[in-house]
Coordinates of C-alpha atoms in Angstrom, one line a residue:
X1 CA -45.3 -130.3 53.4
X2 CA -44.2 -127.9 56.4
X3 CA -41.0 -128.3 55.7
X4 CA -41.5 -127.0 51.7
X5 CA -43.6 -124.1 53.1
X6 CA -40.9 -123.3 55.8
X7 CA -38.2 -123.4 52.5
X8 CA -39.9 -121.2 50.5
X9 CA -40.6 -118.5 53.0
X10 CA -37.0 -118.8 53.8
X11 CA -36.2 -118.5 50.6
X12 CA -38.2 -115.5 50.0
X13 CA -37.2 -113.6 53.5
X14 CA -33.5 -114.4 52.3
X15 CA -34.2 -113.3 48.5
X16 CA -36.1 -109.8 50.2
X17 CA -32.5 -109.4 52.3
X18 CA -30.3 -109.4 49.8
X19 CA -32.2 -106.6 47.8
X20 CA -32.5 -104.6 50.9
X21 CA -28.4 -104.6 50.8
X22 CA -28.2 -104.0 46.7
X23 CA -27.0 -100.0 46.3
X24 CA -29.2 -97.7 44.6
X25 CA -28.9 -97.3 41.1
X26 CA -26.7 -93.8 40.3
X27 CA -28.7 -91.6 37.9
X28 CA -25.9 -90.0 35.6
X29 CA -25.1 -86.3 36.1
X30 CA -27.1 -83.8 33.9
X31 CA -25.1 -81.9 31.4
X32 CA -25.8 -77.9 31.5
X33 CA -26.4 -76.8 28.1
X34 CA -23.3 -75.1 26.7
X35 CA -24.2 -71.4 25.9
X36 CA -23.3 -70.4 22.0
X37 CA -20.9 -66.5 22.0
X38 CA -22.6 -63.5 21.4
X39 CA -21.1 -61.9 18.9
X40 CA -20.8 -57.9 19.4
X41 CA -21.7 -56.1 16.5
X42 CA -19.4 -54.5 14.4
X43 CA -19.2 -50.8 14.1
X44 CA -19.1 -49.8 10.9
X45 CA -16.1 -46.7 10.4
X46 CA -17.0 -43.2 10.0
X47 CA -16.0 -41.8 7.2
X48 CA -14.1 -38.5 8.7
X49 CA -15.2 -35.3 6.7
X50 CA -12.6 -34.2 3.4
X51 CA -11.6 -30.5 2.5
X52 CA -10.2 -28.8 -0.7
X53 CA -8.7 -25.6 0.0
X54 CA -7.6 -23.7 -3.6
X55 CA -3.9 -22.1 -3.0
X56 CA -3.1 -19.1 -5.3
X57 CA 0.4 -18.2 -5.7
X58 CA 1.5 -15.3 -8.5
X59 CA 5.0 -16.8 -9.3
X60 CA 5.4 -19.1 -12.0
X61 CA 5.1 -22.9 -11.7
X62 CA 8.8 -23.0 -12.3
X63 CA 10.3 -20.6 -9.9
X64 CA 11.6 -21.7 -6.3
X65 CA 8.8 -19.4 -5.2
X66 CA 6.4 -21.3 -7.1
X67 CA 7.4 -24.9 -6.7
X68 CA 7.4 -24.0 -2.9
X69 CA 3.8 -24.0 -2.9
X70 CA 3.7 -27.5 -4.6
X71 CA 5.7 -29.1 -1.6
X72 CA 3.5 -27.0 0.9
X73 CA 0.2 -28.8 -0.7
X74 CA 2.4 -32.0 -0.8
X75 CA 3.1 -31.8 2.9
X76 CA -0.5 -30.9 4.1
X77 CA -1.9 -34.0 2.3
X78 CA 0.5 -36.0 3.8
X79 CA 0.6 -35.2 7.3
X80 CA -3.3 -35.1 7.5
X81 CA -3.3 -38.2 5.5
X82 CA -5.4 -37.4 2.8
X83 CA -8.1 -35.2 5.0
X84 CA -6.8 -31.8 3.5
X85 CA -6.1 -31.8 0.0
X86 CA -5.1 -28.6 -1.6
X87 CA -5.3 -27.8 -5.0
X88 CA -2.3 -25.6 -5.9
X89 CA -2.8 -22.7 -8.9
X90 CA 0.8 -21.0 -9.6
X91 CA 1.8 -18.5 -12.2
X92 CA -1.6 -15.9 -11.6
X93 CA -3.7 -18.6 -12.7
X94 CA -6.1 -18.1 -9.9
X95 CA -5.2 -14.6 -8.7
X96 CA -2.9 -11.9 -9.3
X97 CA -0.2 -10.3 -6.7
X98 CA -2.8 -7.1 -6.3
X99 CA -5.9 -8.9 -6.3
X100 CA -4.9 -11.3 -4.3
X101 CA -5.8 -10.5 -0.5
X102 CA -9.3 -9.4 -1.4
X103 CA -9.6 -12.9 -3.3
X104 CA -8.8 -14.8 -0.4
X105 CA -10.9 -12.8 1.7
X106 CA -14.2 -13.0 -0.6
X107 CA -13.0 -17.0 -0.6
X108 CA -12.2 -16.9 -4.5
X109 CA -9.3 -18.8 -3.3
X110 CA -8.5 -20.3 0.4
X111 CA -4.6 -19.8 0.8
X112 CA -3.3 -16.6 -1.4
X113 CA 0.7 -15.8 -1.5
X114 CA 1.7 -12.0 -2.6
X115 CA 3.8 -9.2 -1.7
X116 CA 3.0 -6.2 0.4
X117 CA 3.9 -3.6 -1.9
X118 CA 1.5 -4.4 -4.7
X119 CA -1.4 -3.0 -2.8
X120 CA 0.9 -0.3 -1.4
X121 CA -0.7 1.7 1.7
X122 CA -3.3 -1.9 2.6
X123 CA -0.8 -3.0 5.5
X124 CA 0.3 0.2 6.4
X125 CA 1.5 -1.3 10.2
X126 CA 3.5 -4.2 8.1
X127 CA 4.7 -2.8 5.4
X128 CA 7.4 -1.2 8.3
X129 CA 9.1 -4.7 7.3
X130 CA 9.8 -3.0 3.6
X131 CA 11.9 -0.3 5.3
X132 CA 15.8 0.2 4.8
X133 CA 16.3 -1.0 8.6
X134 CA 19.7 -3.0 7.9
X135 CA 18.3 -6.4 7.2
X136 CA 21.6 -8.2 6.0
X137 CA 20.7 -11.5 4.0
X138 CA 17.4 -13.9 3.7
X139 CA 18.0 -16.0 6.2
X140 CA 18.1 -13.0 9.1
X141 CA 15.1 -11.0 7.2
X142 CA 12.9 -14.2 7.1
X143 CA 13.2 -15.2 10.4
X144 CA 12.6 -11.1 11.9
X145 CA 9.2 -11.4 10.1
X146 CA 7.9 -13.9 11.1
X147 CA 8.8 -12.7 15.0
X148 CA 7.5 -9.3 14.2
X149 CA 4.0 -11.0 12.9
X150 CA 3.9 -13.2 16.3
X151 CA 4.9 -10.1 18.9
X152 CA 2.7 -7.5 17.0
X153 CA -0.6 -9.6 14.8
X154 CA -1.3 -6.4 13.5
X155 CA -5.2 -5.9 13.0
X156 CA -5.1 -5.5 9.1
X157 CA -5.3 -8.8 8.3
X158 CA -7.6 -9.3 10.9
X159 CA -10.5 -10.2 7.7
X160 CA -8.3 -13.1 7.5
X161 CA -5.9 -15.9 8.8
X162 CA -2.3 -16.0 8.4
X163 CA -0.5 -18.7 8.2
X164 CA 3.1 -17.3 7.6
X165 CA 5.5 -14.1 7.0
X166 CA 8.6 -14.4 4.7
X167 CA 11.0 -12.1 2.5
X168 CA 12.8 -12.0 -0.3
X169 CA 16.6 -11.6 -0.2
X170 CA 17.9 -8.0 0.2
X171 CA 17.6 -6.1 -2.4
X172 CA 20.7 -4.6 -4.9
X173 CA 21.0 -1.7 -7.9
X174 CA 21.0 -3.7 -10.7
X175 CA 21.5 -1.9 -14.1
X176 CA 21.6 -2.4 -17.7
X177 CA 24.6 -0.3 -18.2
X178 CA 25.3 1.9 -15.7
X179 CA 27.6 1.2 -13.1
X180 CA 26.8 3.1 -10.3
X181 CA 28.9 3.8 -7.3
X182 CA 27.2 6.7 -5.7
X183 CA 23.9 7.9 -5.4
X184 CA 24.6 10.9 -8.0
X185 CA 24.9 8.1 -10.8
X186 CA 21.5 7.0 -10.4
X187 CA 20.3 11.0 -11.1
X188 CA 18.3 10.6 -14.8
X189 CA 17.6 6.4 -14.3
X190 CA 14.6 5.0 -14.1
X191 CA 14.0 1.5 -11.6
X192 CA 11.2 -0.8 -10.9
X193 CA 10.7 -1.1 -7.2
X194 CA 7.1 -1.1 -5.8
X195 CA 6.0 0.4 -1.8
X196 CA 9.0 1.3 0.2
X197 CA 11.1 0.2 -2.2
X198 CA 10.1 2.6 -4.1
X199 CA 10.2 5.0 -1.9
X200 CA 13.4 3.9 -1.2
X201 CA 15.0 4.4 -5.2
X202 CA 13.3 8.3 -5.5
X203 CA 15.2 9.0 -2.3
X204 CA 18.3 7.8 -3.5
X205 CA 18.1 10.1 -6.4
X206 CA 16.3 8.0 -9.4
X207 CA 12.7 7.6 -10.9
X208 CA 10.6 4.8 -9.4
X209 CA 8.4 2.9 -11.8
X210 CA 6.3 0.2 -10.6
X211 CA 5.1 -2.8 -12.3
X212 CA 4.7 -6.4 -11.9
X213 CA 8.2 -8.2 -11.8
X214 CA 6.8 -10.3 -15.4
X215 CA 6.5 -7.1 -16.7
X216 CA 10.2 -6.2 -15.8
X217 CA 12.0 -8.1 -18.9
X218 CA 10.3 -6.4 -21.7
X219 CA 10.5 -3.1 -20.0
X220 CA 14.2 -3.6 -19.7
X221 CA 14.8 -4.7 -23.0
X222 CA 12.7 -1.9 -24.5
X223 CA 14.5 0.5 -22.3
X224 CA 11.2 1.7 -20.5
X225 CA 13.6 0.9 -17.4
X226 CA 17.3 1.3 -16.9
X227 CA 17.2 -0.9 -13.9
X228 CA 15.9 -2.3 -10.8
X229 CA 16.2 -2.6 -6.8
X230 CA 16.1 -6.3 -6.6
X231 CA 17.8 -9.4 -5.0
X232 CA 20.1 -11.6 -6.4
X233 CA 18.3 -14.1 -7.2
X234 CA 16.2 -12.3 -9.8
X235 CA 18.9 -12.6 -12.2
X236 CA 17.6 -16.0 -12.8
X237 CA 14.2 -16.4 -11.7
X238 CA 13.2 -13.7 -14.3
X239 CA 16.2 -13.7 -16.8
X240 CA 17.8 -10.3 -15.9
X241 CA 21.2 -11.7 -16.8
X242 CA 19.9 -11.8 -21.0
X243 CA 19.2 -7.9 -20.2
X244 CA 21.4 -6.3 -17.3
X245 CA 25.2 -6.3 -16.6
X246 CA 25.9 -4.2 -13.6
X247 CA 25.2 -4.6 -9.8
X248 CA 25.9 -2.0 -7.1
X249 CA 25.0 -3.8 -3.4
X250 CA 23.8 -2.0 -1.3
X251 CA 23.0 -4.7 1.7
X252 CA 23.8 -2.5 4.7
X253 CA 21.0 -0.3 4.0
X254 CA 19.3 -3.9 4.3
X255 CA 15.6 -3.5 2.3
X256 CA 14.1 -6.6 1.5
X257 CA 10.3 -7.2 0.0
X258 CA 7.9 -8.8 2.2
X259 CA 5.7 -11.7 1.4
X260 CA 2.5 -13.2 3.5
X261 CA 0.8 -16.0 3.4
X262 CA -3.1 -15.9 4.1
X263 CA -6.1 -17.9 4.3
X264 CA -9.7 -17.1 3.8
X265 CA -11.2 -17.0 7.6
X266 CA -14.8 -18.7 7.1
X267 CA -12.0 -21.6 5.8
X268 CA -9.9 -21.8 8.5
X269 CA -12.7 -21.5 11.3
X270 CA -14.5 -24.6 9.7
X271 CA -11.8 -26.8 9.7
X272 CA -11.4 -29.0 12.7
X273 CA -9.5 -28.4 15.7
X274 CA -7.4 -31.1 15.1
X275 CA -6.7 -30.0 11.2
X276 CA -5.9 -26.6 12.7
X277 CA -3.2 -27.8 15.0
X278 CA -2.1 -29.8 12.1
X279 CA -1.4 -26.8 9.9
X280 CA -0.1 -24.5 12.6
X281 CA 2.2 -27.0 14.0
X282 CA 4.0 -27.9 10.5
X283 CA 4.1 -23.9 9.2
X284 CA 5.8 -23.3 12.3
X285 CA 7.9 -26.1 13.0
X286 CA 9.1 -27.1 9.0
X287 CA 7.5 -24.6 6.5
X288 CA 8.9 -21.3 7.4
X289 CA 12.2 -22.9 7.6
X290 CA 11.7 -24.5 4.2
X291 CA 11.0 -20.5 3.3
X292 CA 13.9 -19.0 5.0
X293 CA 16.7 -22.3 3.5
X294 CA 14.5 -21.4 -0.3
X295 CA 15.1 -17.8 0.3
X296 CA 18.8 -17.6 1.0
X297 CA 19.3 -20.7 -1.0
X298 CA 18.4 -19.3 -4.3
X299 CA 19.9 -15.4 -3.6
X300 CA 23.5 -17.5 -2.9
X301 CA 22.5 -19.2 -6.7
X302 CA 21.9 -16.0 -8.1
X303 CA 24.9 -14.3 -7.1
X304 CA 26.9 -17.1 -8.3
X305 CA 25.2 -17.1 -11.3
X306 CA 26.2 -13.3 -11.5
X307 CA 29.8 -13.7 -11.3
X308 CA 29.5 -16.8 -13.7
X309 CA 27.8 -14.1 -16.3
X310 CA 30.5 -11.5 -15.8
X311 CA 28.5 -8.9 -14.0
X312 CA 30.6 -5.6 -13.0
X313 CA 29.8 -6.4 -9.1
X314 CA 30.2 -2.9 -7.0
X315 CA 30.2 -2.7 -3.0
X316 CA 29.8 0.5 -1.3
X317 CA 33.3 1.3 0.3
X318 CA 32.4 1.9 4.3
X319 CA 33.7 5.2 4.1
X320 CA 31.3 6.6 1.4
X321 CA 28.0 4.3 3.1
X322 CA 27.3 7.1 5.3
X323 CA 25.8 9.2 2.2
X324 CA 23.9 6.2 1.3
X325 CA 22.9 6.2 4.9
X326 CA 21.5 9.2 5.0
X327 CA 19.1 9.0 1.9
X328 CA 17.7 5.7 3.1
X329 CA 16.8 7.5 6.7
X330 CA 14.7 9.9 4.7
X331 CA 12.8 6.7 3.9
X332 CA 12.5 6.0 7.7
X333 CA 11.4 9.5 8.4
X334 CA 9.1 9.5 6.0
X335 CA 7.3 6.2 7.1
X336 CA 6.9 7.7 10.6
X337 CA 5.5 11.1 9.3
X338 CA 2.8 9.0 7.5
X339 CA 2.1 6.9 10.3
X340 CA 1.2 9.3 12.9
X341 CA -0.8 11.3 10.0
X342 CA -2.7 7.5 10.3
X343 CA -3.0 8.7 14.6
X344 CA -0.4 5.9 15.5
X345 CA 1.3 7.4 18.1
X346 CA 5.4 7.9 17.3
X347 CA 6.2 5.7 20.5
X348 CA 4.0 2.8 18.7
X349 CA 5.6 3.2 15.9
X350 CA 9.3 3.6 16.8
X351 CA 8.8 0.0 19.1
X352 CA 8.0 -1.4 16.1
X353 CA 11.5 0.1 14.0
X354 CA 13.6 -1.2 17.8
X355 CA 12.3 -4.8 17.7
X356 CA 12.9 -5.2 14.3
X357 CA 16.4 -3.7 14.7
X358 CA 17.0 -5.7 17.9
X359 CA 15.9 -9.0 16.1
X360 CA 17.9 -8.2 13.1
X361 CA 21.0 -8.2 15.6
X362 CA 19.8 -11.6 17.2
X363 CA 19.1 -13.2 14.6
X364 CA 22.5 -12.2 12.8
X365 CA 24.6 -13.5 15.9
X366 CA 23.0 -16.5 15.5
X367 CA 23.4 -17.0 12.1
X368 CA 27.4 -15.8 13.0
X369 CA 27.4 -18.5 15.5
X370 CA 25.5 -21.5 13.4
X371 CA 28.1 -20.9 10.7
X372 CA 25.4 -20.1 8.2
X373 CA 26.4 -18.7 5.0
X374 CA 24.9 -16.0 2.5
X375 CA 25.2 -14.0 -0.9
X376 CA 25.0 -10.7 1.3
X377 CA 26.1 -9.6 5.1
X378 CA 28.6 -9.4 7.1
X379 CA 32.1 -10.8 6.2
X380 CA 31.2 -13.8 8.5
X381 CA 28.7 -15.2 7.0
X382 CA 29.3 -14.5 3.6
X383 CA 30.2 -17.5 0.9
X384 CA 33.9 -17.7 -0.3
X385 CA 33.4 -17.2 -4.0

């Protein structure tokens, strides 16, 4: 019997040993809870703000002049990418040459094109431009302009902003049927011209008779006129070639019409900076040379078109353009006389005639030197016809 007892304690002891030696159970690790992304809210795009600007341009739809003003409302659109838009109105729809500087200003339209001399006396300190300074083709003129508007900003267009000068081609003695190869022919005829260009006819000897240029066909054909001072290129962008057969150029006394381009001010100032820039940058860096390759693109056309027609085509012989000379400096004079009757002092106003005259020499060696041809200038640049 103490043998069993002494067994099973053994047993027991033995039994308590060998659990003393088992490992511990290993609990199993806890997972962390995996976190779910946050997703970051989506902004929603701002819708940046859209402007209409209304552009008023007198020449018809048609014209070079007026399908110009197309591509410039093309470009804007484009290069703001749909921001600016600009609904274009050619052919007066909008506004008229005269009317149209107060127009932009009172904000009947935003962007107004017209010529200096229908409001004749407005832009006294500009309309120096429309003088007979020797101005030699388009592509010269255009380019002086628009330096004289940088170096000088006069204040009479202060009421608004403007974008751009530009100029017509130079003007020539285009007649119905007088062929005229001295001032003393043009005694008893009658030509449209407006401002200095005016000015410029009565002082070669004939009668000045303004009038808007889409009133110059009828007025020929009737006989009210017997001619005009007027580029080239009129002969087609009017249809003087149905009514006029003689041309007498006088380019060396170098008178050209000048042009602006304007916009309403409470426009311009609420546009933003960046739009600004926009603008600015392409009229500086693409439109105004688009103007000036239109300009003495179309006078080279019209000249052509000219010979093709079988105008009588005079040029002043060198040795008889001093009498010419001499009746255009009366214009000059003139100009002066009326400016310091304004209290602009003659010094002002004769820096104004010497850069124009020294950029009309710059600009004419460069053209020389870029191999750039014309309808009118000097026999370097001139096309072979």
């Amino acid at each position: 019997m103490r043998k069993i007892v002494y067994l099973s304690m053994f047993i027991l002891l033995f039994g308590l040993l060998l659990g003393g030696c088992a490992e511990e159970p290993v609990e199993a690790p806890v997972e962390e809870p995996v976190e779910e992304p946050v997703e970051e809210p989506v902004e929603e795009p701002v819708d940046e703000e859209t402007f209409t600007l209304r552009f008023a341009n007198y020449f018809p739809e048609p014209s070079s002049q007026g399908q110009i003003g197309q591509e410039f409302a093309d470009d804007v659109e484009r290069l703001t990418e749909g921001r600016v838009t600009v609904e274009y109105y050619p052919g007066g729809m909008l506004l008229g040459p005269g009317e149209m500087y107060d127009g932009v200003e009172e904000g009947m339209a935003d962007i107004g094109l017209s010529n200096l001399g229908y409001t004749f006396g407005r832009f006294p300190v500009s309309e120096v431009l429309d003088l007979p300074l020797g101005f030699p083709n388009a592509w010269v003129a255009n380019r002086v302009a628009s330096d004289f508007y940088a170096e000088f900003q006069p204040e009479e267009f202060d009421e608004t902003h403007v974008l751009t000068f530009h100029t017509s081609p130079v003007n020539n003695i285009i007649t119905i049927d007088t062929n005229v190869r001295t001032p003393e022919d043009l005694a008893g005829l009658t030509l449209r011209g407006t401002g200095y260009i005016a000015e410029l006819v009565e002082a070669l000897g004939a009668t000045a008779r303004p009038m808007p240029m889409g009133e110059a066909y009828d007025n020929l054909d009737k006989r009210v006129i017997d001619g005009l001072l007027i580029p080239y290129e009129t002969i087609i962008a009017f249809g003087y070639a149905e009514v006029t057969e003689y041309v007498t150029e006088v380019w060396p006394l170098g008178q050209v019409y000048t042009f602006y381009i304007t916009m309403n001010k409470d426009t311009w100032n609420d546009l933003p900076g960046d739009l600004q820039e926009m603008i600015t940058e392409y009229v500086e860096e693409e439109f105004r040379e688009k103007l000036t390759e239109m300009w003495n693109r179309i006078d080279i056309e019209g000249k052509e078109h000219a010979i093709a027609e079988g105008y009588n085509i005079t040029e002043i012989p060198p040795a008889e353009l001093s009498a010419w000379e001499e009746r255009a400096e009366n214009v000059i004079d003139k100009y002066v006389e009326t400016m310091v009757d304004r209290d602009y002092s003659e010094e002002e106003i004769m820096g104004w005639i010497d850069f124009i005259e020294e950029r009309i020499e710059y600009w004419t060696e460069q053209q020389i030197e870029l191999g750039i041809k014309s309808s009118t200038g000097p026999e370097e640049v001139l096309v072979d016809w």
